[in-house]
CSV table of C-alpha atoms in Angstrom, one decimal:
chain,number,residue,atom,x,y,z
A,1327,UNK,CA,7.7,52.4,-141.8
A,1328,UNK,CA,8.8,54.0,-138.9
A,1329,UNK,CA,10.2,57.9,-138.7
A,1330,UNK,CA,13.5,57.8,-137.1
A,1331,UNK,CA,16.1,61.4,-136.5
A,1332,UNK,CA,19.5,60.5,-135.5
A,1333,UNK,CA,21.7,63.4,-134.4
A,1334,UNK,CA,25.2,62.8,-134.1
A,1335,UNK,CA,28.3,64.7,-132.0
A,1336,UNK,CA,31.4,65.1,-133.7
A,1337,UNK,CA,33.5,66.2,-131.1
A,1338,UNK,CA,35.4,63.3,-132.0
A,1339,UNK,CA,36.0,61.0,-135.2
A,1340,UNK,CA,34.0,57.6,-133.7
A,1341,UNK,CA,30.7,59.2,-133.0
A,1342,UNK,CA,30.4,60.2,-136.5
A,1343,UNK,CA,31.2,57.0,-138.4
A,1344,UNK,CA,29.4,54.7,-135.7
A,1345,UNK,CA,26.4,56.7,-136.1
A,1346,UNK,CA,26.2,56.4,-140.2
A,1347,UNK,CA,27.0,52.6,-139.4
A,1348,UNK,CA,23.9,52.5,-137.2
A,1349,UNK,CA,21.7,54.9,-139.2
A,1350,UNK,CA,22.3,52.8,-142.4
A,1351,UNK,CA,21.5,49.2,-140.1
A,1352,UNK,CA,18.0,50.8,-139.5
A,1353,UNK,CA,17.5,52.0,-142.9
A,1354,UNK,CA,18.0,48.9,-144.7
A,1355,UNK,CA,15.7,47.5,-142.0
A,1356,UNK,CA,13.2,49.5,-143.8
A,1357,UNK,CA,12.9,52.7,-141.2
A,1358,UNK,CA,12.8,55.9,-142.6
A,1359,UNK,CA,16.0,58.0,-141.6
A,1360,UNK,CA,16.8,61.8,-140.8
A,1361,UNK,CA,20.2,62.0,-140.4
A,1362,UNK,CA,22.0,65.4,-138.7
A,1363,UNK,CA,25.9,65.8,-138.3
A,1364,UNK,CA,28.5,68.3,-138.3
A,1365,UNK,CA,30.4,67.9,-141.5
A,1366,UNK,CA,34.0,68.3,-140.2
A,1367,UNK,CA,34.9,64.7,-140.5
A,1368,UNK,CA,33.5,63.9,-143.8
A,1369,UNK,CA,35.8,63.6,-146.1
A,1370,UNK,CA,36.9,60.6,-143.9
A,1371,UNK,CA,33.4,59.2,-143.2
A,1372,UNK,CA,31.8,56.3,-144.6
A,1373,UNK,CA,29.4,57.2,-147.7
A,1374,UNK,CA,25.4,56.6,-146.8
A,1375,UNK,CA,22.4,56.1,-148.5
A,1376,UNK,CA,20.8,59.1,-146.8
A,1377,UNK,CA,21.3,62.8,-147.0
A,1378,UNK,CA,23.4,64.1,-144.0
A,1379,UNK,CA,21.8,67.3,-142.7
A,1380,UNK,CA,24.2,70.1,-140.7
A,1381,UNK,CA,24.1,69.8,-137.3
A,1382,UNK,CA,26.0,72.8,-135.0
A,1383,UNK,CA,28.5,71.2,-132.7
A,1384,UNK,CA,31.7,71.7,-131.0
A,1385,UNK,CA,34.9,71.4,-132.8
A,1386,UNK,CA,37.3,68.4,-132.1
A,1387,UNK,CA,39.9,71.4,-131.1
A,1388,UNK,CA,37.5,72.6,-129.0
A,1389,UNK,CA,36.4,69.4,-127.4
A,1390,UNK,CA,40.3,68.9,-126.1
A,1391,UNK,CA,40.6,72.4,-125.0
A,1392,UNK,CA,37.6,72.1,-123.0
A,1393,UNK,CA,39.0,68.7,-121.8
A,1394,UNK,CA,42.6,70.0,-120.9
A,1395,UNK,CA,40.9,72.9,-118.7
A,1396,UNK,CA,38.5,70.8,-117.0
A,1397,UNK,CA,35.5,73.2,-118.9
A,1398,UNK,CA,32.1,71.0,-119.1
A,1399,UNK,CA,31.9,69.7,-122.6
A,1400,UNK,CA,27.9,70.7,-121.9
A,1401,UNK,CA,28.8,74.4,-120.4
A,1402,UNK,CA,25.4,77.1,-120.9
A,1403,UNK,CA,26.4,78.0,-124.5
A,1404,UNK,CA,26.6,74.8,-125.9
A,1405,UNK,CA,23.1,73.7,-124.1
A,1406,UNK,CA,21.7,77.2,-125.0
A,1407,UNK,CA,22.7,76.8,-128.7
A,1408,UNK,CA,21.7,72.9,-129.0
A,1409,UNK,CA,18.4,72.6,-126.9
A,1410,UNK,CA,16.9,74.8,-129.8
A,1411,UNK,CA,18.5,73.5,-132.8
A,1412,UNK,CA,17.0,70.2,-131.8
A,1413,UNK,CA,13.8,71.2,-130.8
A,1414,UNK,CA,13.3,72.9,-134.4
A,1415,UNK,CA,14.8,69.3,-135.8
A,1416,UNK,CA,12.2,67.6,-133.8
A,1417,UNK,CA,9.3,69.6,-134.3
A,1418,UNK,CA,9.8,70.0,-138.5
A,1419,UNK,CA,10.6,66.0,-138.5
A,1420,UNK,CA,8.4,64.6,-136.1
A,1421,UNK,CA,9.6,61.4,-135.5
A,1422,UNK,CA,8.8,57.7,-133.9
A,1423,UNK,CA,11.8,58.4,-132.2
A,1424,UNK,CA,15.1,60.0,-131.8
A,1425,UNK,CA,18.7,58.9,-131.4
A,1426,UNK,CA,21.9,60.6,-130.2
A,1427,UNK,CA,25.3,59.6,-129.8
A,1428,UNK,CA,27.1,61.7,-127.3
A,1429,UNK,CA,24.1,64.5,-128.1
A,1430,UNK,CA,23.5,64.6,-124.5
A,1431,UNK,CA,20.7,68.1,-124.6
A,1432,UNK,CA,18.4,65.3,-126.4
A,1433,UNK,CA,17.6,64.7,-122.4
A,1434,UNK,CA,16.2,68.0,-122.8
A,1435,UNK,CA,14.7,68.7,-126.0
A,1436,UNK,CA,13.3,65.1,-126.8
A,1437,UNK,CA,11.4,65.4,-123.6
A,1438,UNK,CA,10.1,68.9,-124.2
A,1439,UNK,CA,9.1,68.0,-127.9
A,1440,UNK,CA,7.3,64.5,-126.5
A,1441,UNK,CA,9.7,61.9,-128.4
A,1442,UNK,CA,11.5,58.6,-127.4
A,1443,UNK,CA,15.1,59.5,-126.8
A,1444,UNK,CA,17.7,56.6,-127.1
A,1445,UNK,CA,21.0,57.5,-126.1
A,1446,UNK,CA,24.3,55.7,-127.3
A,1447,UNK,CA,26.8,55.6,-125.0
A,1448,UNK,CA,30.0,53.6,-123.8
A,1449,UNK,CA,29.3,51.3,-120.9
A,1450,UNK,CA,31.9,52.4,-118.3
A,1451,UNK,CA,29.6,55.9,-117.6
A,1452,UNK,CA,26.9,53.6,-117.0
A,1453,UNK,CA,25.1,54.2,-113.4
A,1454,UNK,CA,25.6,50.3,-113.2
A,1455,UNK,CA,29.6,49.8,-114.2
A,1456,UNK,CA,32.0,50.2,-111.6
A,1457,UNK,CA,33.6,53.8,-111.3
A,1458,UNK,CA,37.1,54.5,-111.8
A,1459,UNK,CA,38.8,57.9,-111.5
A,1460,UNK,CA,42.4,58.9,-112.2
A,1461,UNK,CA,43.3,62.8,-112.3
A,1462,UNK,CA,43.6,63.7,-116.6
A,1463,UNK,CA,46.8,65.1,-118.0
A,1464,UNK,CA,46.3,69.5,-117.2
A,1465,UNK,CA,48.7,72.1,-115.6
A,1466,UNK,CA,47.9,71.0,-112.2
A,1467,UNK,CA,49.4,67.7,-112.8
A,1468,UNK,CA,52.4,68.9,-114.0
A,1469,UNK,CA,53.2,70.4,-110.9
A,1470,UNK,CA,51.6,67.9,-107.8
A,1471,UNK,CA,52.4,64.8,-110.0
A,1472,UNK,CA,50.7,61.8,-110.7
A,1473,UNK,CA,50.5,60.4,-107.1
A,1474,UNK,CA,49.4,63.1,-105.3
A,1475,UNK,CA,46.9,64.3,-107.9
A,1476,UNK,CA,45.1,61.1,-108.3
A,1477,UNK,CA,44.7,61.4,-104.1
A,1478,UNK,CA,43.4,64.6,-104.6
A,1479,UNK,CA,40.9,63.8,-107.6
A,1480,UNK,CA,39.7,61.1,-106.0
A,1481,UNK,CA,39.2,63.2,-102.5
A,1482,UNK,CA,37.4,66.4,-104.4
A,1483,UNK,CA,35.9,64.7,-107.3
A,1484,UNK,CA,32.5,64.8,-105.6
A,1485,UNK,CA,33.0,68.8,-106.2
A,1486,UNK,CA,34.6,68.4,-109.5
A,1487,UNK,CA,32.1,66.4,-111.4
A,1488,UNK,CA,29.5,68.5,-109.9
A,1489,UNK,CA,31.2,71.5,-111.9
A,1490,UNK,CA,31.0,69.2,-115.3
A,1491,UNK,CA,27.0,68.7,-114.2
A,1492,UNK,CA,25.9,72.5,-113.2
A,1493,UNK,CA,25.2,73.4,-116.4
A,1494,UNK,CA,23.2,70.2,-117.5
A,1495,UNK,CA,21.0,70.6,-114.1
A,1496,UNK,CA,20.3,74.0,-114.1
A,1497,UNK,CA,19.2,73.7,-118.1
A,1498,UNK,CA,16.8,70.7,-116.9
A,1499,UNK,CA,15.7,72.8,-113.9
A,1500,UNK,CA,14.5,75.8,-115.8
A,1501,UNK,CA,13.2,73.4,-118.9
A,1502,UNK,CA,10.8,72.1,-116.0
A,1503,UNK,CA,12.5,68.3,-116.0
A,1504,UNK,CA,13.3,65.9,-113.0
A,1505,UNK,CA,16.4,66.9,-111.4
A,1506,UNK,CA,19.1,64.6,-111.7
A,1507,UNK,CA,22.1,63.4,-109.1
A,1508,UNK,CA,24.9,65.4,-109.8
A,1509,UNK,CA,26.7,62.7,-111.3
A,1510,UNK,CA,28.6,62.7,-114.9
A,1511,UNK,CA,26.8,59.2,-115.0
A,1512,UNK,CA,23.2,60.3,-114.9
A,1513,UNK,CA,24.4,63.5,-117.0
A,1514,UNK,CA,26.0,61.3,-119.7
A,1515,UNK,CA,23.0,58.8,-119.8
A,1516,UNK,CA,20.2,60.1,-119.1
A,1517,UNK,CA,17.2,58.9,-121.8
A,1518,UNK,CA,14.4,56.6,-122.0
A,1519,UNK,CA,16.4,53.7,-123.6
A,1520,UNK,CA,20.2,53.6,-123.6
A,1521,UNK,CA,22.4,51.4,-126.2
A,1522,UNK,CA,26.0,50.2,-124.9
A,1523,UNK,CA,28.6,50.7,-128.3
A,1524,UNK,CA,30.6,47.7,-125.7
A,1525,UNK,CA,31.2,43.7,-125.2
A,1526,UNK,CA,30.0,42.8,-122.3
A,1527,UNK,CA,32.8,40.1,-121.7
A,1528,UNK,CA,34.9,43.1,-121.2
A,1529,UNK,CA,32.6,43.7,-117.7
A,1530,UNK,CA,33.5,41.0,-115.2
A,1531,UNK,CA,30.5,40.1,-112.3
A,1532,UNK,CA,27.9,42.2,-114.6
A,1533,UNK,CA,24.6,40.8,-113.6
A,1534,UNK,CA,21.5,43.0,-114.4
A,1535,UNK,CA,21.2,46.5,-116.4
A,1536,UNK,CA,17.2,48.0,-116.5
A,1537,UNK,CA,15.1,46.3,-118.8
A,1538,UNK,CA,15.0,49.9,-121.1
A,1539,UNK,CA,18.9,49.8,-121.4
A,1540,UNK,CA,20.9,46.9,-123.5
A,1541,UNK,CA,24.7,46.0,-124.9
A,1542,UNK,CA,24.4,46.9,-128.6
A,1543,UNK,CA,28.1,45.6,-129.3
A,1544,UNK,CA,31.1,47.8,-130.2
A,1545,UNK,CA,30.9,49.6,-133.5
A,1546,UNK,CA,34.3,48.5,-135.0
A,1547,UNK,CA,34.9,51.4,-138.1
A,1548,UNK,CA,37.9,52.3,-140.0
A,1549,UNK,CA,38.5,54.9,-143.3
A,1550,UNK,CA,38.0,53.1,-146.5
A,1551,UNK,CA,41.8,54.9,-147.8
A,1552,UNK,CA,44.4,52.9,-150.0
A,1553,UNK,CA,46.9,51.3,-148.3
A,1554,UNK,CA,50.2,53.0,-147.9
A,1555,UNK,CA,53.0,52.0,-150.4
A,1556,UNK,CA,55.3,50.7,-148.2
A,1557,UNK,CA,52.4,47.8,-146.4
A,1558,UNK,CA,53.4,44.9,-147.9
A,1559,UNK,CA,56.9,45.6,-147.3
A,1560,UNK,CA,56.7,45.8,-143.4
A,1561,UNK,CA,59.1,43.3,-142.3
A,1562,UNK,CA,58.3,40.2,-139.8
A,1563,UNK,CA,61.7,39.3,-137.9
A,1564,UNK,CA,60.8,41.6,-134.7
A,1565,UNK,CA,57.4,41.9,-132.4
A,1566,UNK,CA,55.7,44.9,-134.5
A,1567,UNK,CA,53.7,47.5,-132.7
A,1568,UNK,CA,51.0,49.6,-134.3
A,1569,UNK,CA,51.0,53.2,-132.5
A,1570,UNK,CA,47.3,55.0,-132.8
A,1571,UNK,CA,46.2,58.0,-130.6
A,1572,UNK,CA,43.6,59.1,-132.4
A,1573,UNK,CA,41.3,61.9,-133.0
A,1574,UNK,CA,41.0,62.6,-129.0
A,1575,UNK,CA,44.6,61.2,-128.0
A,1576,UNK,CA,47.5,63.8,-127.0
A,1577,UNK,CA,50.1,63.5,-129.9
A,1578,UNK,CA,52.6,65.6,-128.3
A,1579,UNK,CA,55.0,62.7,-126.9
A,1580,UNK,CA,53.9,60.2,-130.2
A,1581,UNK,CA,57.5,61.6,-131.8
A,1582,UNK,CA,59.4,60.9,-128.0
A,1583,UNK,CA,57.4,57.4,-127.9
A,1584,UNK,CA,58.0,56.1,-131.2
A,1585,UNK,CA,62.2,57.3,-130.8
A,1586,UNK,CA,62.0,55.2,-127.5
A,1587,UNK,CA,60.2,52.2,-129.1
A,1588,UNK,CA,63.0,52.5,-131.6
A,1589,UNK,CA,66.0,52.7,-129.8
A,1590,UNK,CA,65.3,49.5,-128.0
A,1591,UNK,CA,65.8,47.9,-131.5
A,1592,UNK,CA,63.3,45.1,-130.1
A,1593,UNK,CA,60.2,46.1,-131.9
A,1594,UNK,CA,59.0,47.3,-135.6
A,1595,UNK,CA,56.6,50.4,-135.7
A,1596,UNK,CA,53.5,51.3,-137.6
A,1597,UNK,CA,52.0,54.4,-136.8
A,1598,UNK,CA,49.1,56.5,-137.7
A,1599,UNK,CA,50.1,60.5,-136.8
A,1600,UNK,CA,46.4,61.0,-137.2
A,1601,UNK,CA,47.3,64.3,-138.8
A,1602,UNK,CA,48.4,65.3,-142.4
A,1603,UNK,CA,51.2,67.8,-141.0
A,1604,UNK,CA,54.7,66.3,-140.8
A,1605,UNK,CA,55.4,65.4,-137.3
A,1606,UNK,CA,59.4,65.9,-136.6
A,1607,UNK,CA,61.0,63.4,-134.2
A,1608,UNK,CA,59.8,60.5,-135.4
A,1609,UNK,CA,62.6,58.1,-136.9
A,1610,UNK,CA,63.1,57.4,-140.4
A,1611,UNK,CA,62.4,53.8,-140.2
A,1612,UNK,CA,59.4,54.0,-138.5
A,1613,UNK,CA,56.3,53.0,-141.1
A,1614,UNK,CA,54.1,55.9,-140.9
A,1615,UNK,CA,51.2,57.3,-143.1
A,1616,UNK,CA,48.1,59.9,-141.4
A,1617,UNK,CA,45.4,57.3,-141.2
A,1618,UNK,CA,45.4,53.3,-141.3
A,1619,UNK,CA,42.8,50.9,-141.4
A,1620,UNK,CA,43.2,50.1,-137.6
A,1621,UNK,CA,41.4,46.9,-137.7
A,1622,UNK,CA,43.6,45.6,-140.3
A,1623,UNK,CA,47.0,47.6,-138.5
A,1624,UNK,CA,46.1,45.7,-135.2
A,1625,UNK,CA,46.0,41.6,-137.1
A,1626,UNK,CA,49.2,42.7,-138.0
A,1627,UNK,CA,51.0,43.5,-134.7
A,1628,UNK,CA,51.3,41.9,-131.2
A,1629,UNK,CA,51.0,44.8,-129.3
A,1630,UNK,CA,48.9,48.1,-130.2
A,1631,UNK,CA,49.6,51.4,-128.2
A,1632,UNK,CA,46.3,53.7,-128.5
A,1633,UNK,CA,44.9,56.3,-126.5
A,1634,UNK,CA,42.8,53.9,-124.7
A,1635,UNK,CA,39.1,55.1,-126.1
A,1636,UNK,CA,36.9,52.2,-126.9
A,1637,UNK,CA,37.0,52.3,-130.4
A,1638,UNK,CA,40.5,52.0,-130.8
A,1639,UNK,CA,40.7,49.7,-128.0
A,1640,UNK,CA,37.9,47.6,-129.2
A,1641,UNK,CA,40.2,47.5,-132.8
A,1642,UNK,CA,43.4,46.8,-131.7
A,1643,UNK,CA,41.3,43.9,-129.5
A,1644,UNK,CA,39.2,42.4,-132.5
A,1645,UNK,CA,42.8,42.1,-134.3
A,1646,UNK,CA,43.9,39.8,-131.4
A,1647,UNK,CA,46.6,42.5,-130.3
A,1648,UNK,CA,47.3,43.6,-126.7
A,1649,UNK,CA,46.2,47.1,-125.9
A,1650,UNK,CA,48.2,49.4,-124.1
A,1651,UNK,CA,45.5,52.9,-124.0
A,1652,UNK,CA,48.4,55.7,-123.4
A,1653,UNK,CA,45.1,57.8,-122.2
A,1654,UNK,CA,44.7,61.6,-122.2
A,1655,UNK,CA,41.2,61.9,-120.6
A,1656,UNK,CA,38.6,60.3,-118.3
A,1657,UNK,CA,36.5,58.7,-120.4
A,1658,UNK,CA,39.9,56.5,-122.1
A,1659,UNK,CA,41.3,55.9,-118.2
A,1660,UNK,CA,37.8,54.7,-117.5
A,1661,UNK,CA,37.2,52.2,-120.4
A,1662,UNK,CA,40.9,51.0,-120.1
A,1663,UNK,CA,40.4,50.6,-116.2
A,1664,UNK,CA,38.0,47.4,-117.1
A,1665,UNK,CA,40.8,46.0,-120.1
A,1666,UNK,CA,42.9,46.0,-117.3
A,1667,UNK,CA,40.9,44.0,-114.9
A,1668,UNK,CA,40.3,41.4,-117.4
A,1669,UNK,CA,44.1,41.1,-118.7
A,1670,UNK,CA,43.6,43.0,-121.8
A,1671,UNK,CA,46.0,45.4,-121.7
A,1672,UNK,CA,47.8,48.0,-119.7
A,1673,UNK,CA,46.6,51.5,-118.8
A,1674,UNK,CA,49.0,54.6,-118.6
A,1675,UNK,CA,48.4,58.0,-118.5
A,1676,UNK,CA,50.0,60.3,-121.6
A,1677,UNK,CA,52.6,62.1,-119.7
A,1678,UNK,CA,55.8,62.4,-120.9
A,1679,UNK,CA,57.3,60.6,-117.5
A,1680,UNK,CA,55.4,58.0,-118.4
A,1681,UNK,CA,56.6,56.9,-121.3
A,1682,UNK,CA,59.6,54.7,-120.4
A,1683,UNK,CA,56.4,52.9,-118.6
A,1684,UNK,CA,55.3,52.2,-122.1
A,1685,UNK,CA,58.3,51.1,-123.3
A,1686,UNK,CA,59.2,48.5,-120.5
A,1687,UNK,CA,55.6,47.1,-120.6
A,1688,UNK,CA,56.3,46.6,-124.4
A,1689,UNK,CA,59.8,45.0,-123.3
A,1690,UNK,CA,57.9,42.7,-121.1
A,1691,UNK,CA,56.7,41.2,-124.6
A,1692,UNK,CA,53.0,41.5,-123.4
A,1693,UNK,CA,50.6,39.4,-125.7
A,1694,UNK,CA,47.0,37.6,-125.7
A,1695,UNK,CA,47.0,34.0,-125.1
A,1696,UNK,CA,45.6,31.9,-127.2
A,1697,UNK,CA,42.3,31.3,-125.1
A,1698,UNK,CA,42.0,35.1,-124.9
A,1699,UNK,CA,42.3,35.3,-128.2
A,1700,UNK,CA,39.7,33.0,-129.4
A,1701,UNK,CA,37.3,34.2,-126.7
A,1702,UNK,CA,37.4,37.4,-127.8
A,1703,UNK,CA,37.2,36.2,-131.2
A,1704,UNK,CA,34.2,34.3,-130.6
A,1705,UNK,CA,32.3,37.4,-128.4
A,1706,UNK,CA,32.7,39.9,-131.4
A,1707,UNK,CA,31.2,37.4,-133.7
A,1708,UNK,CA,28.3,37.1,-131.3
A,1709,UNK,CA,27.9,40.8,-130.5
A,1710,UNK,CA,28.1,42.3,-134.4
A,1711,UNK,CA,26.0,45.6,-133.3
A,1712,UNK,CA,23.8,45.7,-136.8
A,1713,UNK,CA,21.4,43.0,-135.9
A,1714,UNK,CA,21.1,43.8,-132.3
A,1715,UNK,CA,20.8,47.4,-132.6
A,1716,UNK,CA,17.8,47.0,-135.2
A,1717,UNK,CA,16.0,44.4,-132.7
A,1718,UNK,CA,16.1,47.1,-130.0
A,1719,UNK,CA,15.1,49.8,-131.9
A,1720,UNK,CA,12.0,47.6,-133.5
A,1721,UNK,CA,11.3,46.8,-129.7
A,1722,UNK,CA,10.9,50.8,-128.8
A,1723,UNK,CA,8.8,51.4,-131.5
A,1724,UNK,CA,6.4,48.4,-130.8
A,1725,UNK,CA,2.9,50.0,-130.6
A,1726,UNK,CA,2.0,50.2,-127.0
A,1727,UNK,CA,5.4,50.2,-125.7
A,1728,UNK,CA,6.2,52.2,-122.0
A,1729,UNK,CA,9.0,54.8,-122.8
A,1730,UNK,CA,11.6,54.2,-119.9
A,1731,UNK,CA,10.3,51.2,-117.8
A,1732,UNK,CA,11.2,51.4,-114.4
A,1733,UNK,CA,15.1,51.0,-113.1
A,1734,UNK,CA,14.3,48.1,-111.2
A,1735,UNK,CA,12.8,46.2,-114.2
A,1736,UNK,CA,16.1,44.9,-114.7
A,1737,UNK,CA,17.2,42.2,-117.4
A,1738,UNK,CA,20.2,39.8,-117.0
A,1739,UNK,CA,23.1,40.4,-119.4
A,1740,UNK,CA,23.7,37.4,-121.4
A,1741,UNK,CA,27.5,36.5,-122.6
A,1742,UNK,CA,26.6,36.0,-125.8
C-alpha cells in the first residue's frame, strides 16, 4: 500500500470537491490517503471515507479580490505561509508521493522535502495549449473599454504576467530551485507529473504532451442538496436557460441578466444565485434556489449561461446544453477560448455592456447538434477520470520509476 498526501486549494468551490472525488478513487484502489483542505466549503462537500486535515489557504473573498486588482494569487505571504505548512505536512507524513490541486508552493516544498509532486491542473495553462489572452473585468477597463484594453493586454502582458510570477521565482530562487521562464504557464504547472481535470476533444490539432504529463478527464461534481420545490413544475413550452456563475463568477449583473433574459419572453430561467442572501432584481418568475445540481440543471435546458470555468462548462457540456461562459477572469476567458473554437459555445466577458451580447446570442437560439451531442456524449463516457487517474498514479509509484522524464519524451494524446 502506497502513502499518498493530497493537499487541496479552496480558493474556489471545484478544487475542493474534485480533489475528495480523486482522493476517494485512490483510496478504494487500496492507497493509503492523507487528506489536507481548508474547511470553508464543507458543508457543501461531498462526505469521504478519510479524515480531512486543516489546511491554511486563501479565502474565496480573497481569491476575487486578488483577481479584480491584478495581485498574484501566489504574492510572498501566501508562499511564505504555505512553503512551511507543507514542508511540516510532508516531513510528519512522509509519503510515496504528493498531490495538489491548484497548491502551486508544492513546486517548492515537495522538492525541498525529496517527494514526487503531481500537480492537477486545467489544460489551457498548459506550456503545450495554445495561449489566449483577453484583458479581465478591473477599473482600468471600465475606463479604456474592452477594445482598447485587450490591445493593450496583449501588448504589455509580457510585463504583466511577469508581475503574477515574481513572487514564485524569487521563492524558487532563494529555496535553491531551477529558475523558471517567467511565464504563468511554467508557474501554474510546474511538477514532476501533471494530470489535465480536461477532454481532450475539446483541444483541436493536439498532438504530443511529455510522457510525465496525461489528460485525466474532467471531474464532473455537483452538491448532493434536495431539489427545490418548484423542479418538477418548470414548464416546457419555451427554450429554458439554466444561469450559473459560480463560486469564482461576478454576480453583480446576474439580477440585470436574468431581467433581460426575461423581458424577451422567449426563454424560461433556472438559476443558481450561488449565495444564500436574497438577490433583488431578479423577476419573480424566474426559478431560482442558491445551489442546483448543475449536471442535472444543464439536461434540462438548451442553453446554459456560466462563468465559463471548466467545471461549469464541462457540466452544462455533459448535459448536452450549449455553453455560453459570461467570464470574469483569465483562467474562464482561456478555457472558453478553446469551447469556442470547437463550436461549443460562446465567450463574453462579464461587463455590464455586454450583456445585451448575451441576450442576442441566446435569441440566436444557439444549440448542439445532434452529432455534437453524441460526440461529446461518447468522449465523457471514455474519459470518466476515476479509472484513469488511479492508472497514472499506480504508474508514478512503480518501483524504479524516473520522477519527471524529460519534456521531449513526449506521448501522443489519444481521442479516446
Amino acid at each position: 500500500m502506497s502513502k499518498i498526501v493530497f493537499l487541496s486549494e479552496a480558493m474556489t468551490l471545484a478544487h475542493p470537491a474534485r480533489s475528495r472525488l480523486l482522493a476517494t478513487a485512490l483510496q478504494e484502489a487500496s492507497h493509503e490517503i492523507l487528506y489536507y483542505e481548508n474547511p470553508v466549503f464543507d458543508h457543501l462537500l461531498p462526505r469521504v471515507p478519510f479524515t480531512v486535515n486543516p489546511l491554511d489557504s486563501n479565502s474565496p473573498e480573497s481569491f476575487k479580490e486578488r483577481l479584480a486588482q491584478g495581485i498574484p494569487l501566489y504574492d510572498s505571504d501566501t508562499i511564505e505561509r504555505y512553503v512551511p505548512e507543507e514542508r511540516k505536512i510532508l516531513a510528519k507524513e512522509k509519503p510515496d508521493l504528493v498531490i495538489g490541486d491548484f497548491r502551486n508552493t508544492l513546486q517548492i516544498s515537495a522538492r525541498l522535502e525529496g517527494v514526487p509532486y503531481l500537480n492537477l491542473m486545467n489544460f489551457p495553462w498548459s506550456l503545450h495549449a495554445e495561449h489566449h489572452y483577453e484583458m479581465p473585468p478591473g477599473r482600468a477597463l471600465k475606463y479604456i473599454g474592452k477594445w482598447l484594453g485587450d490591445q493593450l493586454f496583449r501588448a504589455f502582458s509580457h510585463s504583466l504576467i511577469r508581475g503574477q510570477c515574481d513572487p514564485m521565482l524569487k521563492a524558487r530562487k532563494k529555496n535553491g530551485l531551477e529558475v523558471l521562464p517567467p511565464s504563468i504557464e511554467y508557474i501554474y504547472t510546474d511538477a514532476d507529473y501533471v494530470g489535465y481535470l480536461d477532454l481532450p476533444f475539446v483541444y483541436q490539432g493536439l498532438k504530443m504532451i511529455p510522457e510525465n504529463h496525461r489528460f485525466i478527464g474532467p471531474v464532473i461534481w455537483e452538491p448532493d442538496i434536495p431539489l427545490p420545490d418548484w423542479w418538477n413544475n418548470v414548464p416546457q413550452d419555451k427554450p429554458i436557460i439554466y444561469i450559473n456563475l459560480g463560486s469564482s463568477g461576478d454576480t453583480k449583473t446576474l439580477p440585470v441578466l436574468c431581467q433581460r433574459l426575461h423581458d424577451t419572453g422567449r426563454f424560461t430561467l433556472i438559476v443558481g444565485t450561488g449565495t444564500t442572501e436574497t438577490l433583488s432584481g431578479i423577476p419573480d418568475s424566474v426559478f431560482q434556489a442558491p445551489f442546483l445540481p448543475g449536471t442535472k440543471a444543464s439536461e434540462r435546458a438548451d442553453i446554459v449561461i456560466c462563468n465559463g470555468g471548466s467545471p461549469n462548462a464541462m457540466a452544462a457540456l455533459a448535459g448536452g446544453a450549449y455553453c455560453i461562459g459570461f467570464w470574469s477572469n483569465l483562467d474562464q476567458a482561456k478555457n472558453m477560448s478553446f469551447l469556442t473554437k470547437r463550436g461549443l459555445g460562446a465567450s463574453f466577458i462579464n461587463i455590464p455592456s455586454r450583456i445585451s451580447k448575451v441576450v442576442n446570442c441566446c435569441l440566436s437560439d444557439p444549440v448542439l447538434s445532434n452529432k455534437q451531442k453524441a460526440d461529446l456524449a461518447r468522449e465523457f463516457k471514455a474519459w470518466g477520470p476515476g479509472p484513469r487517474f488511479v492508472s497514472f498514479v499506480q504508474k508514478i509509484l512503480e518501483p524504479g520509476r524516473v520522477v519527471a522524464p524529460k519534456p521531449e519524451q513526449g506521448r501522443r494524446v489519444q481521442s479516446r
